[in-house]
Coordinates of C-alpha atoms in Angstrom, one line a residue:
M1 CA 16.2 -70.3 -3.4
R2 CA 17.2 -67.3 -1.3
Q3 CA 19.5 -66.1 -4.1
W4 CA 16.5 -66.0 -6.5
W5 CA 14.4 -64.0 -4.0
F6 CA 17.4 -61.6 -3.5
C7 CA 17.8 -61.1 -7.3
G8 CA 14.1 -60.5 -7.6
D9 CA 14.1 -57.9 -4.9
L10 CA 17.0 -56.1 -6.6
I11 CA 15.2 -56.1 -10.0
L12 CA 12.0 -54.7 -8.3
A13 CA 13.9 -52.0 -6.6
G14 CA 15.6 -51.0 -9.8
L15 CA 12.3 -50.8 -11.7
I16 CA 10.9 -48.5 -8.9
L17 CA 13.9 -46.3 -9.0
A18 CA 13.8 -46.0 -12.7
G19 CA 10.1 -45.0 -12.5
L20 CA 9.0 -47.9 -14.7
I21 CA 6.6 -49.2 -12.0
G22 CA 5.1 -47.7 -8.9
T23 CA 5.8 -48.4 -5.3
P24 CA 4.4 -51.8 -4.2
A25 CA 1.0 -51.7 -2.5
G26 CA 1.3 -50.9 1.2
A27 CA 4.9 -49.7 1.0
E28 CA 5.6 -46.2 2.1
E29 CA 6.8 -44.0 -0.7
V30 CA 9.6 -41.6 0.4
I31 CA 9.6 -38.3 -1.4
Q32 CA 12.5 -35.9 -1.0
Y33 CA 12.1 -32.2 -1.6
P34 CA 14.4 -29.2 -1.4
A35 CA 15.7 -28.1 2.0
P36 CA 15.3 -24.4 3.0
V37 CA 18.3 -22.1 2.7
N38 CA 18.4 -21.5 6.4
E39 CA 16.2 -21.5 9.6
R40 CA 14.5 -18.2 8.8
D41 CA 13.7 -19.1 5.2
Q42 CA 9.9 -19.4 5.2
R43 CA 9.3 -19.0 1.4
D44 CA 8.2 -22.5 0.9
L45 CA 5.9 -23.2 3.8
Y46 CA 2.8 -23.0 1.7
I47 CA 4.3 -25.0 -1.2
I48 CA 5.1 -27.9 1.2
E49 CA 1.6 -27.8 2.6
L50 CA 0.2 -27.9 -1.0
L51 CA 2.5 -30.8 -1.8
R52 CA 1.3 -32.7 1.3
L53 CA -2.3 -31.9 0.3
A54 CA -1.8 -33.4 -3.2
L55 CA -0.2 -36.5 -1.8
D56 CA -2.9 -36.9 0.8
K57 CA -5.6 -36.8 -1.9
T58 CA -3.9 -39.8 -3.5
V59 CA -3.2 -42.1 -0.6
D60 CA -6.1 -44.4 -1.5
S61 CA -5.0 -44.7 -5.1
H62 CA -1.3 -44.6 -4.7
G63 CA -0.5 -45.6 -1.2
P64 CA 1.2 -44.0 1.9
Y65 CA 4.1 -41.6 1.6
R66 CA 6.7 -39.8 3.7
L67 CA 8.1 -36.4 2.9
E68 CA 11.8 -35.7 3.7
P69 CA 13.9 -32.6 3.1
A70 CA 17.1 -33.0 1.2
S71 CA 20.3 -33.2 3.2
E72 CA 21.5 -29.8 2.0
A73 CA 20.1 -26.6 0.5
L74 CA 20.7 -26.3 -3.2
T75 CA 20.4 -23.5 -5.7
Q76 CA 17.5 -23.7 -8.2
S77 CA 19.8 -24.8 -11.1
R78 CA 21.5 -27.4 -9.1
A79 CA 18.3 -28.8 -7.6
L80 CA 16.9 -29.2 -11.2
A81 CA 20.1 -30.8 -12.4
E82 CA 20.1 -33.3 -9.5
L83 CA 16.4 -34.0 -10.1
S84 CA 16.9 -34.6 -13.8
R85 CA 19.7 -37.1 -13.0
G86 CA 17.6 -38.9 -10.5
R87 CA 19.8 -38.0 -7.5
E88 CA 18.5 -37.3 -4.0
L89 CA 15.5 -35.1 -5.0
D90 CA 12.1 -36.5 -6.1
V91 CA 10.3 -33.2 -6.6
V92 CA 11.3 -29.5 -6.8
W93 CA 9.2 -26.4 -7.4
S94 CA 10.3 -23.5 -9.5
M95 CA 9.2 -20.7 -11.8
T96 CA 8.8 -22.4 -15.2
S97 CA 10.8 -21.6 -18.4
I98 CA 11.4 -23.2 -21.7
E99 CA 14.8 -24.4 -20.5
R100 CA 13.5 -25.8 -17.2
E101 CA 10.8 -27.7 -18.9
Q102 CA 13.4 -29.3 -21.1
L103 CA 15.4 -30.4 -18.0
A104 CA 12.6 -31.8 -15.9
R105 CA 9.0 -32.8 -16.2
P106 CA 6.5 -30.1 -15.2
I107 CA 3.2 -30.6 -13.5
R108 CA 1.4 -27.7 -15.3
I109 CA -0.8 -26.5 -12.4
P110 CA 0.3 -23.0 -11.1
L111 CA 1.1 -23.5 -7.4
L112 CA 0.6 -19.8 -6.7
K113 CA -2.2 -19.2 -9.2
G114 CA 0.2 -16.8 -11.1
L115 CA 1.0 -14.5 -8.2
L116 CA 4.7 -15.2 -8.6
G117 CA 4.5 -13.0 -11.7
Y118 CA 3.3 -10.0 -9.6
R119 CA 6.4 -8.4 -8.3
L120 CA 6.8 -5.9 -5.5
L121 CA 10.1 -4.0 -5.5
I122 CA 12.2 -4.1 -2.3
I123 CA 14.2 -0.9 -2.2
R124 CA 16.3 1.2 0.3
D125 CA 14.2 3.4 2.5
E126 CA 16.0 6.5 1.1
D127 CA 14.9 5.8 -2.4
A128 CA 11.2 5.6 -1.7
P129 CA 10.4 9.1 -3.1
W130 CA 12.1 8.4 -6.4
F131 CA 10.3 5.0 -6.9
A132 CA 7.0 6.7 -5.9
S133 CA 7.3 8.8 -9.1
V134 CA 7.9 5.8 -11.4
D135 CA 5.0 5.4 -13.9
S136 CA 6.6 3.5 -16.7
L137 CA 9.5 1.1 -17.4
D138 CA 11.8 3.8 -18.7
P139 CA 13.0 5.1 -15.3
L140 CA 13.6 1.5 -14.2
R141 CA 15.9 1.1 -17.2
E142 CA 18.2 3.7 -15.7
V143 CA 18.7 1.8 -12.4
R144 CA 19.7 -1.8 -11.6
A145 CA 17.7 -4.8 -10.4
G146 CA 19.1 -7.6 -8.3
Q147 CA 18.3 -11.3 -8.9
G148 CA 19.6 -14.8 -8.2
H149 CA 22.3 -15.8 -10.7
D150 CA 20.2 -18.8 -12.0
W151 CA 16.7 -17.4 -11.8
P152 CA 14.6 -17.2 -15.0
D153 CA 13.6 -13.7 -14.0
V154 CA 17.1 -12.5 -15.1
D155 CA 16.2 -13.3 -18.8
I156 CA 12.8 -11.7 -18.4
L157 CA 14.1 -8.5 -17.0
N158 CA 16.9 -8.3 -19.6
A159 CA 14.5 -8.9 -22.4
N160 CA 12.6 -5.8 -21.3
G161 CA 15.7 -3.6 -21.3
L162 CA 16.2 -3.7 -17.5
S163 CA 19.7 -4.1 -16.1
V164 CA 20.3 -6.9 -13.6
V165 CA 23.1 -7.6 -11.1
R166 CA 23.3 -11.3 -10.2
A167 CA 23.9 -12.6 -6.7
S168 CA 25.4 -16.0 -5.9
S169 CA 23.0 -16.7 -3.1
Y170 CA 19.6 -15.8 -1.8
D171 CA 20.7 -14.1 1.4
S172 CA 23.4 -12.1 -0.3
L173 CA 20.7 -10.3 -2.4
F174 CA 19.4 -8.4 0.6
L175 CA 23.0 -7.5 1.8
M176 CA 23.9 -6.2 -1.7
L177 CA 20.7 -4.1 -1.9
D178 CA 21.4 -2.6 1.6
Q179 CA 25.0 -1.8 0.5
G180 CA 23.9 -0.1 -2.7
R181 CA 25.2 -2.8 -5.2
F182 CA 21.9 -2.5 -7.0
D183 CA 18.8 -0.4 -6.6
Y184 CA 15.7 -2.7 -6.3
L185 CA 14.9 -6.3 -5.8
P186 CA 11.8 -7.6 -7.5
R187 CA 10.1 -10.3 -5.3
G188 CA 6.9 -12.2 -5.6
L189 CA 3.8 -10.6 -4.0
T190 CA 3.6 -13.5 -1.5
E191 CA 7.3 -13.3 -0.6
A192 CA 8.3 -9.6 -0.2
W193 CA 6.6 -8.7 3.1
A194 CA 7.8 -11.8 5.0
E195 CA 11.3 -11.1 3.8
L196 CA 11.2 -7.6 5.0
D197 CA 9.9 -8.6 8.4
Q198 CA 12.7 -11.1 8.8
R199 CA 15.3 -8.3 8.3
P200 CA 14.4 -5.5 10.6
E201 CA 18.0 -4.4 10.9
M202 CA 18.1 -3.3 7.3
A203 CA 16.8 0.0 6.0
I204 CA 14.8 -1.5 3.2
T205 CA 11.1 -1.3 2.3
V206 CA 8.6 -2.0 -0.5
A207 CA 8.4 0.6 -3.2
P208 CA 5.2 2.6 -2.7
G209 CA 2.4 2.3 -5.3
L210 CA 4.3 0.1 -7.8
L211 CA 3.9 -3.5 -9.0
L212 CA 5.7 -5.3 -11.9
Y213 CA 3.8 -8.0 -13.7
Y214 CA 4.8 -10.7 -16.2
P215 CA 2.8 -13.9 -16.9
T216 CA 4.5 -16.9 -15.3
A217 CA 3.8 -19.9 -13.2
A218 CA 5.5 -21.9 -10.4
Y219 CA 5.2 -25.7 -10.9
F220 CA 6.1 -28.9 -9.3
F221 CA 8.8 -30.6 -11.3
V222 CA 9.8 -34.3 -11.2
A223 CA 12.5 -36.3 -13.1
P224 CA 11.7 -36.7 -16.8
D225 CA 11.2 -40.4 -16.5
N226 CA 9.3 -40.3 -13.2
A227 CA 5.8 -40.9 -14.7
P228 CA 4.3 -42.4 -11.5
L229 CA 5.0 -39.4 -9.3
A230 CA 4.0 -37.0 -12.1
E231 CA 0.6 -38.8 -12.4
R232 CA 0.1 -38.9 -8.7
L233 CA 0.8 -35.1 -8.2
T234 CA -1.4 -34.2 -11.2
Q235 CA -4.3 -36.3 -9.9
G236 CA -3.9 -34.9 -6.4
L237 CA -3.8 -31.3 -7.5
E238 CA -6.7 -31.7 -9.8
T239 CA -8.7 -33.4 -7.1
A240 CA -7.9 -30.5 -4.7
I241 CA -9.0 -28.0 -7.3
A242 CA -12.2 -29.8 -7.9
D243 CA -13.2 -30.1 -4.3
G244 CA -12.1 -26.6 -3.3
S245 CA -9.3 -27.6 -0.9
F246 CA -6.6 -26.0 -3.2
D247 CA -8.3 -22.6 -3.0
R248 CA -9.0 -22.9 0.7
L249 CA -5.3 -23.5 1.4
F250 CA -4.2 -20.8 -1.0
F251 CA -6.5 -18.0 0.3
N252 CA -6.4 -19.0 4.0
H253 CA -2.6 -19.5 4.3
P254 CA -1.5 -16.8 6.7
Q255 CA 1.4 -15.6 4.5
H256 CA -1.0 -15.1 1.6
K257 CA -3.7 -13.4 3.5
E258 CA -1.2 -10.9 5.0
A259 CA 0.6 -10.3 1.7
L260 CA -2.6 -9.6 -0.2
A261 CA -3.9 -7.2 2.5
R262 CA -0.6 -5.3 2.8
T263 CA 0.0 -5.1 -1.0
R264 CA -3.4 -3.4 -1.8
A265 CA -2.7 -4.4 -5.4
S266 CA -5.8 -2.7 -6.8
V267 CA -4.4 0.8 -6.0
R268 CA -0.9 0.1 -7.4
R269 CA 0.4 1.1 -10.8
V270 CA 1.0 -2.1 -12.7
L271 CA 3.9 -2.1 -15.2
T272 CA 3.7 -5.1 -17.5
L273 CA 6.7 -7.0 -18.9
D274 CA 6.9 -9.5 -21.7
N275 CA 8.0 -13.0 -20.8
P276 CA 9.9 -14.6 -23.7
V277 CA 10.8 -17.7 -21.6
L278 CA 7.2 -18.7 -20.9
P279 CA 6.5 -22.1 -22.5
A280 CA 3.7 -22.3 -25.1
A281 CA 2.1 -25.1 -23.1
T282 CA 1.4 -22.8 -20.1
P283 CA -2.4 -23.4 -19.3
L284 CA -3.4 -19.7 -19.6
N285 CA -6.8 -20.8 -21.0
R286 CA -7.9 -22.3 -17.6
P287 CA -9.2 -19.3 -15.5
A288 CA -9.6 -21.4 -12.4
L289 CA -5.9 -21.9 -12.2
W290 CA -5.1 -18.1 -12.0
Y291 CA -5.7 -15.2 -9.7
R292 CA -5.8 -11.5 -10.5
P293 CA -4.6 -9.5 -7.5
D294 CA -6.5 -6.4 -8.8
L295 CA -9.6 -8.2 -7.7
L296 CA -10.5 -8.8 -4.1
P297 CA -9.9 -12.5 -3.1
R298 CA -13.0 -14.5 -2.7
E299 CA -12.6 -17.3 -0.3
P300 CA -14.4 -20.5 -1.2

């Protein structure tokens, strides 16, 4: 009799891992997410809070959960590869692209309301006067941008005639900029200021009066066959949008409030780029999911 119970447990566990059925009622669902690059990497604090919010909204319908970081930091491409194979990670977040939506299952709700596509340029202090005079893409085509080697931004910048130097790691980007290996580092509006503050030893700053823009979205991604988690995250995010808690978290998060105030986006020159890797299914027709930084934020 014990052997039959043991075999039944193994079959049940296999079905859960395969995503064919959900976690049994009352059982705690363990959800692993990407670990930060290092101790000072604070880029994802808001995203993790939003992930927790979505999961909290679905405890009654889907049961308890526990979030755990992965055992090691992974590049974006490796994290998506591990996710698609069902190894270690249960959810990742990333800028979307046609290729990435073929690798993993997107939850098509922009986590940053589109702000990831508004890019401040981190530059060397000495180059600020030159960048202050830039009023079109043509001058930027004469200098070099820096990007992570596996970031979708590389294809976007290249498609718009901008030269890109690739870096093998996140931290090395700032060292390479400081050393003159490239001339500017486009970073998300909600990322750039914190990254500068964390590197006071470097003579780098945000280019005055300038903002790049291309339409894009950062999503949660799950494994292609993990329908239960995809449904749970979709339900949780939609509930948070409907009851206003998504916007309250977004607008009141300290990193966002500071970044929007310091950027003063409404007085910057916005240079618009085409995004050829943006999937056709991007929900651009849902205004509630997007934010225009040229408008003052309205807290709900």
